């Protein structure tokens, strides 16, 4: 819930939420000079709280909000099944470390997250809000219009905190205005300010956001609070999904990996298996199950599937992955393959039929073949001979080429004049006599690489990020950034025969 609420309310990522929470847990130096941990352990899904913590919150409520906001005795919450209850719920170590009081000692992110944790915990020990739900019918000629809304009789806990779910219910989805209705009585006459005819259509459910995906993992028993952020980070960094406008969309790599893995390991890559494995691990922890029995029960069928996959899993560079689409030239099925330019469709009857094409997927993942032209006209002119430039596709994406080829072989970046189709990193191309700049770019699989801005005239490209430093050992014109879990980030020579690390 901490991650879900911070994503929606503070616009934090799950990873950032846990990083900032870790800082609050480890402690901050306050104005008194004391180094104090501000929250309890944050990698837990327990809702259990200590008696003294609840009583402390009630005392603060009486002092700062008033007697009518305080409950008579502490309110406790039962844990759900499968909860790891070794720790309390995530709460302030002391409610008297009030957010405004300690804000000068915290960064902006720390202050925002601490305030949310503090407010939510204090609100959990406050009186309930009293809300009047109203429904009004308004007669205009032969027509009757209805409106539903609510009015607050007593704010209760909402005077301290309102969750993002509750706040969303109080906002109009299209205008952001509150659904609160003004005081009305029967037979009162109303004036028409304006009316707006609107037509609404059923919308498909949205794709997962970080918050809704964490909620889905939680409800299906997949992972634990300590692993949610890692799961979300991994699927992005591996290129299985794209994160667009706050929502996850499966990438082409994600579609292919999912299809291959699920086909080869149907018993493992299911929600039921993952949730049951979490349950088995909990039973092992509580000595209700033997770890070797659990491991053997998993490994024996898994080993069979693993051996079968090593022999029979489809090779994307060989036969490829079958689709439901038919070849427009010979009628045989089209297969997805991977080549030097990324994913493409090719006829399964190759080499008898040499048809190939790019493709797209619709919202449901259905494949749609696309046959783009070999070259596309542009409004740019060749700076060497004055002929029109055309757009072509190469190994590292699209580029501009002179239409007078082969008489004129001039080419340039498709985004020439701005940043060359990538982000500058402040390093010149190391190729002799080139003069281009190294740009950070994305491959078709979504992986970051670094290439020359003068591509395709210069084909320099490298996976590791170059640094504008000469190797002190072999004299290489640049070093590259490397990182390991043990050593962290360091600079190394790209020359394999050198081996310099610094």
Coordinates of C-alpha atoms in Angstrom, one line a residue, residues 90-464:
X90 CA 4.9 1.0 8.3
X91 CA 4.4 3.9 10.7
X92 CA 6.3 6.9 12.3
X93 CA 8.5 5.8 15.1
X94 CA 7.0 8.8 17.0
X95 CA 4.0 10.8 15.9
X96 CA 5.4 13.7 17.8
X97 CA 8.0 14.0 15.0
X98 CA 5.5 16.1 13.2
X99 CA 6.0 16.6 9.4
X100 CA 6.3 20.4 9.6
X101 CA 8.6 20.3 12.6
X102 CA 11.2 18.1 11.0
X103 CA 10.8 19.2 7.3
X104 CA 13.9 21.5 7.5
X105 CA 16.0 18.4 8.2
X106 CA 14.6 16.4 5.2
X107 CA 15.0 16.5 1.4
X108 CA 11.8 17.4 -0.6
X109 CA 11.2 13.7 -1.4
X110 CA 11.9 12.5 2.2
X111 CA 9.5 15.1 3.5
X112 CA 6.7 14.2 1.1
X113 CA 6.9 10.5 1.8
X114 CA 7.3 11.0 5.6
X115 CA 4.3 13.3 5.6
X116 CA 2.2 10.7 3.8
X117 CA 3.2 7.9 6.2
X118 CA 2.6 10.2 9.3
X119 CA -0.8 11.4 8.1
X120 CA -2.1 8.0 7.1
X121 CA -1.1 6.5 10.5
X122 CA -2.6 9.3 12.5
X123 CA -5.8 9.1 10.4
X124 CA -6.1 5.4 11.2
X125 CA -6.7 6.4 14.9
X126 CA -9.3 9.1 14.2
X127 CA -13.0 9.1 14.2
X128 CA -14.8 8.0 11.0
X129 CA -16.1 10.7 8.6
X130 CA -19.8 11.2 8.3
X131 CA -21.0 11.7 4.7
X132 CA -24.5 12.3 3.5
X133 CA -25.1 10.7 0.1
X134 CA -27.7 12.6 -1.9
X135 CA -29.6 12.0 -5.1
X136 CA -31.4 14.9 -6.8
X137 CA -34.0 14.8 -9.6
X138 CA -34.4 18.0 -11.6
X139 CA -37.4 18.5 -13.9
X140 CA -37.1 20.6 -17.0
X141 CA -40.2 20.5 -19.2
X142 CA -40.9 16.9 -20.2
X143 CA -37.4 15.8 -19.1
X144 CA -35.9 14.7 -15.8
X145 CA -32.3 14.9 -15.0
X146 CA -30.6 13.3 -12.0
X147 CA -27.5 14.0 -10.1
X148 CA -25.8 12.1 -7.3
X149 CA -23.3 13.5 -4.9
X150 CA -22.5 13.8 -1.2
X151 CA -22.0 16.3 1.5
X152 CA -19.7 16.1 4.6
X153 CA -21.5 16.2 8.0
X154 CA -18.2 15.6 9.9
X155 CA -14.8 15.3 8.2
X156 CA -13.3 12.8 10.8
X157 CA -10.1 11.2 9.6
X158 CA -10.3 13.1 6.3
X159 CA -9.3 16.3 8.2
X160 CA -5.8 14.6 8.4
X161 CA -5.6 12.4 5.4
X162 CA -7.5 11.2 2.3
X163 CA -6.2 8.3 0.3
X164 CA -5.8 8.8 -3.5
X165 CA -8.6 6.3 -4.1
X166 CA -11.0 8.3 -2.0
X167 CA -9.8 11.6 -3.4
X168 CA -10.4 10.3 -7.0
X169 CA -14.0 9.4 -6.1
X170 CA -14.5 13.0 -5.0
X171 CA -13.3 14.4 -8.4
X172 CA -15.2 14.5 -11.6
X173 CA -13.3 12.3 -14.0
X174 CA -13.6 14.8 -16.9
X175 CA -13.4 18.1 -15.2
X176 CA -11.7 17.6 -11.8
X177 CA -14.5 19.3 -10.0
X178 CA -15.9 17.9 -6.8
X179 CA -19.1 15.9 -6.8
X180 CA -20.3 17.7 -3.7
X181 CA -23.9 18.9 -4.2
X182 CA -25.1 22.2 -2.7
X183 CA -27.8 22.2 0.0
X184 CA -31.2 21.6 -1.8
X185 CA -34.8 21.1 -0.8
X186 CA -37.8 19.6 -2.5
X187 CA -39.7 21.9 -5.0
X188 CA -36.9 24.5 -5.0
X189 CA -36.6 26.3 -8.4
X190 CA -33.3 26.2 -10.1
X191 CA -31.8 28.4 -12.8
X192 CA -30.2 26.8 -15.9
X193 CA -26.6 28.1 -16.2
X194 CA -25.7 26.0 -19.3
X195 CA -26.1 22.5 -20.6
X196 CA -23.6 20.4 -22.4
X197 CA -24.7 17.4 -24.5
X198 CA -22.1 14.6 -24.1
X199 CA -21.9 11.1 -25.5
X200 CA -20.0 8.5 -23.5
X201 CA -18.6 5.2 -24.9
X202 CA -17.4 2.2 -23.1
X203 CA -13.6 2.2 -22.8
X204 CA -11.4 -0.8 -22.6
X205 CA -9.6 -1.3 -19.2
X206 CA -6.4 0.7 -19.1
X207 CA -3.0 -1.0 -19.2
X208 CA -1.2 -1.4 -15.9
X209 CA 0.4 1.6 -14.2
X210 CA 3.0 1.0 -11.6
X211 CA 0.4 1.3 -8.8
X212 CA -2.2 -1.0 -10.4
X213 CA 0.5 -3.6 -11.2
X214 CA 1.8 -3.6 -7.6
X215 CA -1.8 -4.0 -6.5
X216 CA -2.2 -6.9 -9.0
X217 CA 0.9 -8.6 -7.7
X218 CA -0.3 -8.2 -4.1
X219 CA -3.8 -9.6 -4.8
X220 CA -2.4 -12.6 -6.6
X221 CA 0.2 -13.4 -4.0
X222 CA 3.1 -12.8 -6.3
X223 CA 6.3 -11.5 -4.7
X224 CA 6.6 -9.6 -1.5
X225 CA 6.8 -5.9 -0.6
X226 CA 10.5 -6.2 -0.7
X227 CA 10.4 -7.5 -4.3
X228 CA 7.7 -5.4 -6.0
X229 CA 10.0 -2.6 -6.9
X230 CA 12.6 -5.0 -8.2
X231 CA 10.0 -6.7 -10.4
X232 CA 8.9 -3.5 -11.9
X233 CA 12.4 -2.3 -12.5
X234 CA 13.5 -5.6 -14.1
X235 CA 10.8 -5.8 -16.7
X236 CA 11.7 -2.2 -17.8
X237 CA 15.4 -2.6 -17.8
X238 CA 15.2 -6.0 -19.7
X239 CA 13.2 -4.2 -22.4
X240 CA 10.1 -6.5 -21.9
X241 CA 7.9 -3.4 -21.6
X242 CA 7.8 0.2 -22.5
X243 CA 6.7 2.8 -20.0
X244 CA 4.6 5.3 -21.9
X245 CA 2.6 8.2 -20.2
X246 CA 2.6 6.4 -16.9
X247 CA 1.5 3.0 -18.2
X248 CA 3.3 -0.3 -19.2
X249 CA 3.0 -1.5 -22.7
X250 CA 4.5 -4.9 -23.7
X251 CA 7.4 -4.4 -26.1
X252 CA 8.0 -6.7 -29.1
X253 CA 10.7 -8.4 -27.1
X254 CA 8.3 -8.9 -24.3
X255 CA 5.7 -10.5 -26.6
X256 CA 8.3 -12.9 -28.0
X257 CA 9.9 -13.9 -24.7
X258 CA 6.5 -14.4 -23.2
X259 CA 5.3 -16.6 -26.0
X260 CA 8.5 -18.7 -26.1
X261 CA 8.8 -19.1 -22.3
X262 CA 5.1 -19.9 -21.7
X263 CA 5.1 -22.5 -24.5
X264 CA 8.1 -24.2 -23.1
X265 CA 7.3 -23.9 -19.3
X266 CA 3.5 -23.8 -19.0
X267 CA 3.5 -25.2 -15.5
X268 CA 6.0 -22.6 -14.2
X269 CA 4.9 -19.4 -15.8
X270 CA 1.5 -19.2 -14.3
X271 CA 0.0 -17.0 -11.5
X272 CA -1.0 -20.1 -9.6
X273 CA 2.5 -21.6 -9.6
X274 CA 4.1 -18.4 -8.4
X275 CA 1.6 -17.8 -5.7
X276 CA 1.8 -21.4 -4.5
X277 CA 5.6 -21.2 -4.4
X278 CA 5.4 -18.1 -2.2
X279 CA 3.1 -20.1 0.1
X280 CA 5.4 -23.1 0.1
X281 CA 8.3 -20.9 1.1
X282 CA 6.3 -19.4 3.9
X283 CA 5.5 -23.0 5.1
X284 CA 9.2 -23.9 5.0
X285 CA 10.0 -20.8 7.0
X286 CA 7.4 -21.8 9.7
X287 CA 8.6 -25.4 9.7
X288 CA 5.3 -26.6 8.3
X289 CA 7.0 -28.1 5.2
X290 CA 10.3 -29.7 4.4
X291 CA 12.5 -27.7 2.1
X292 CA 13.9 -30.7 0.2
X293 CA 10.4 -32.1 -0.4
X294 CA 9.3 -28.7 -1.8
X295 CA 12.4 -28.4 -4.0
X296 CA 12.1 -32.0 -5.3
X297 CA 8.4 -31.5 -6.1
X298 CA 9.3 -28.5 -8.2
X299 CA 12.5 -29.7 -9.8
X300 CA 11.5 -33.1 -11.2
X301 CA 8.8 -31.8 -13.6
X302 CA 10.8 -28.6 -14.2
X303 CA 13.9 -30.6 -15.3
X304 CA 11.8 -32.5 -17.9
X305 CA 10.5 -29.2 -19.3
X306 CA 14.0 -27.7 -19.3
X307 CA 15.5 -30.7 -21.2
X308 CA 12.7 -30.5 -23.7
X309 CA 13.2 -26.8 -24.2
X310 CA 16.9 -27.1 -24.7
X311 CA 16.1 -29.5 -27.6
X312 CA 12.9 -28.1 -29.0
X313 CA 12.6 -24.4 -28.1
X314 CA 12.1 -22.4 -31.3
X315 CA 15.1 -20.5 -32.6
X316 CA 14.3 -17.0 -33.6
X317 CA 17.3 -16.9 -35.9
X318 CA 16.3 -20.2 -37.5
X319 CA 12.7 -21.2 -38.1
X320 CA 11.4 -18.4 -36.0
X321 CA 8.1 -18.2 -34.1
X322 CA 4.9 -19.2 -35.9
X323 CA 2.1 -16.7 -36.3
X324 CA -1.5 -16.9 -37.5
X325 CA -0.8 -14.6 -40.5
X326 CA -0.6 -16.1 -44.0
X327 CA 2.1 -15.2 -46.6
X328 CA 0.5 -13.0 -49.2
X329 CA 2.7 -14.6 -51.9
X330 CA 2.4 -18.3 -51.3
X331 CA -0.2 -18.7 -48.6
X332 CA 2.1 -20.5 -46.1
X333 CA 2.3 -19.3 -42.5
X334 CA 4.5 -16.3 -41.6
X335 CA 7.1 -16.7 -38.8
X336 CA 8.6 -14.0 -36.6
X337 CA 12.4 -13.9 -36.9
X338 CA 15.2 -11.8 -35.6
X339 CA 17.8 -10.3 -37.9
X340 CA 20.4 -7.6 -37.8
X341 CA 17.7 -5.0 -38.2
X342 CA 15.5 -6.4 -35.5
X343 CA 12.3 -8.4 -35.6
X344 CA 10.5 -9.1 -38.9
X345 CA 8.1 -11.5 -40.6
X346 CA 9.3 -14.1 -43.0
X347 CA 7.6 -16.9 -44.9
X348 CA 7.9 -20.4 -43.3
X349 CA 8.5 -21.8 -46.8
X350 CA 11.9 -20.0 -47.2
X351 CA 14.0 -20.4 -49.3
X352 CA 11.2 -21.5 -51.8
X353 CA 9.4 -18.3 -50.9
X354 CA 11.5 -15.2 -49.9
X355 CA 8.7 -12.9 -48.7
X356 CA 9.5 -10.8 -45.7
X357 CA 8.0 -7.7 -44.1
X358 CA 7.9 -5.5 -41.0
X359 CA 5.0 -5.9 -38.7
X360 CA 3.0 -4.2 -35.9
X361 CA 0.7 -5.5 -33.2
X362 CA -2.7 -4.2 -32.2
X363 CA -3.9 -3.6 -28.7
X364 CA -4.5 -7.4 -28.2
X365 CA -1.1 -8.4 -29.6
X366 CA -2.4 -9.6 -33.0
X367 CA 0.2 -9.3 -35.7
X368 CA -0.4 -7.0 -38.7
X369 CA 2.2 -7.3 -41.5
X370 CA 3.5 -4.0 -42.8
X371 CA 5.4 -3.6 -46.1
X372 CA 7.0 -0.2 -46.0
X373 CA 8.6 1.2 -49.1
X374 CA 12.3 0.6 -49.6
X375 CA 12.8 4.4 -49.5
X376 CA 10.6 7.4 -48.7
X377 CA 10.8 10.8 -50.3
X378 CA 11.7 13.8 -48.1
X379 CA 11.8 17.6 -48.5
X380 CA 15.6 17.7 -47.9
X381 CA 18.2 18.3 -50.6
X382 CA 21.6 16.7 -50.9
X383 CA 24.2 19.3 -49.8
X384 CA 26.8 17.9 -52.3
X385 CA 24.9 17.5 -55.6
X386 CA 21.5 19.2 -54.9
X387 CA 19.4 16.1 -55.6
X388 CA 16.5 15.2 -53.4
X389 CA 17.3 13.1 -50.3
X390 CA 15.3 9.9 -49.5
X391 CA 14.8 8.1 -46.2
X392 CA 16.3 4.6 -46.0
X393 CA 16.6 2.0 -43.3
X394 CA 20.0 0.7 -42.1
X395 CA 21.5 -1.4 -39.4
X396 CA 21.1 1.3 -36.7
X397 CA 17.8 2.7 -37.9
X398 CA 16.7 5.2 -40.6
X399 CA 19.1 7.6 -42.4
X400 CA 19.0 10.0 -45.3
X401 CA 20.7 9.1 -48.6
X402 CA 21.1 10.9 -51.9
X403 CA 18.6 9.8 -54.6
X404 CA 21.3 10.2 -57.2
X405 CA 23.1 7.1 -55.9
X406 CA 25.5 5.6 -57.1
X407 CA 26.7 8.8 -58.9
X408 CA 26.4 10.6 -55.4
X409 CA 27.0 8.5 -52.3
X410 CA 26.3 11.3 -49.8
X411 CA 24.4 10.2 -46.6
X412 CA 23.5 11.9 -43.3
X413 CA 21.7 11.3 -40.1
X414 CA 17.9 11.2 -40.3
X415 CA 17.8 13.8 -37.6
X416 CA 20.7 15.9 -38.9
X417 CA 20.9 19.4 -37.6
X418 CA 19.6 18.6 -34.1
X419 CA 21.0 15.8 -32.0
X420 CA 21.6 13.2 -34.7
X421 CA 18.8 11.0 -33.4
X422 CA 20.1 10.6 -29.9
X423 CA 21.3 12.3 -26.7
X424 CA 24.7 13.9 -26.6
X425 CA 27.1 12.7 -23.9
X426 CA 29.9 15.2 -24.5
X427 CA 32.4 12.7 -26.1
X428 CA 33.8 13.0 -29.6
X429 CA 33.9 10.0 -31.9
X430 CA 37.2 8.2 -31.5
X431 CA 37.4 7.1 -35.2
X432 CA 40.4 8.9 -36.9
X433 CA 39.3 12.0 -38.9
X434 CA 35.6 11.5 -38.1
X435 CA 34.8 14.7 -36.1
X436 CA 31.3 13.4 -35.1
X437 CA 29.9 13.2 -31.6
X438 CA 28.9 10.1 -29.7
X439 CA 25.1 9.9 -29.0
X440 CA 23.2 7.8 -26.6
X441 CA 20.6 5.8 -28.6
X442 CA 18.1 3.0 -28.3
X443 CA 18.2 -0.2 -30.4
X444 CA 15.1 -1.7 -31.8
X445 CA 14.9 -4.0 -28.7
X446 CA 15.0 -1.0 -26.4
X447 CA 18.6 -1.5 -25.3
X448 CA 20.8 1.6 -24.9
X449 CA 23.9 1.8 -27.1
X450 CA 26.3 4.6 -28.1
X451 CA 27.0 5.5 -31.7
X452 CA 28.5 8.2 -33.9
X453 CA 26.2 11.2 -34.9
X454 CA 27.6 10.9 -38.5
X455 CA 26.1 7.4 -39.0
X456 CA 26.0 5.9 -41.6
X457 CA 29.1 7.7 -42.9
X458 CA 30.8 6.5 -39.6
X459 CA 29.7 3.2 -38.2
X460 CA 31.3 3.5 -34.8
X461 CA 29.0 2.0 -32.1
X462 CA 29.5 0.5 -28.7
X463 CA 27.3 -0.9 -25.9
X464 CA 29.2 0.6 -22.9

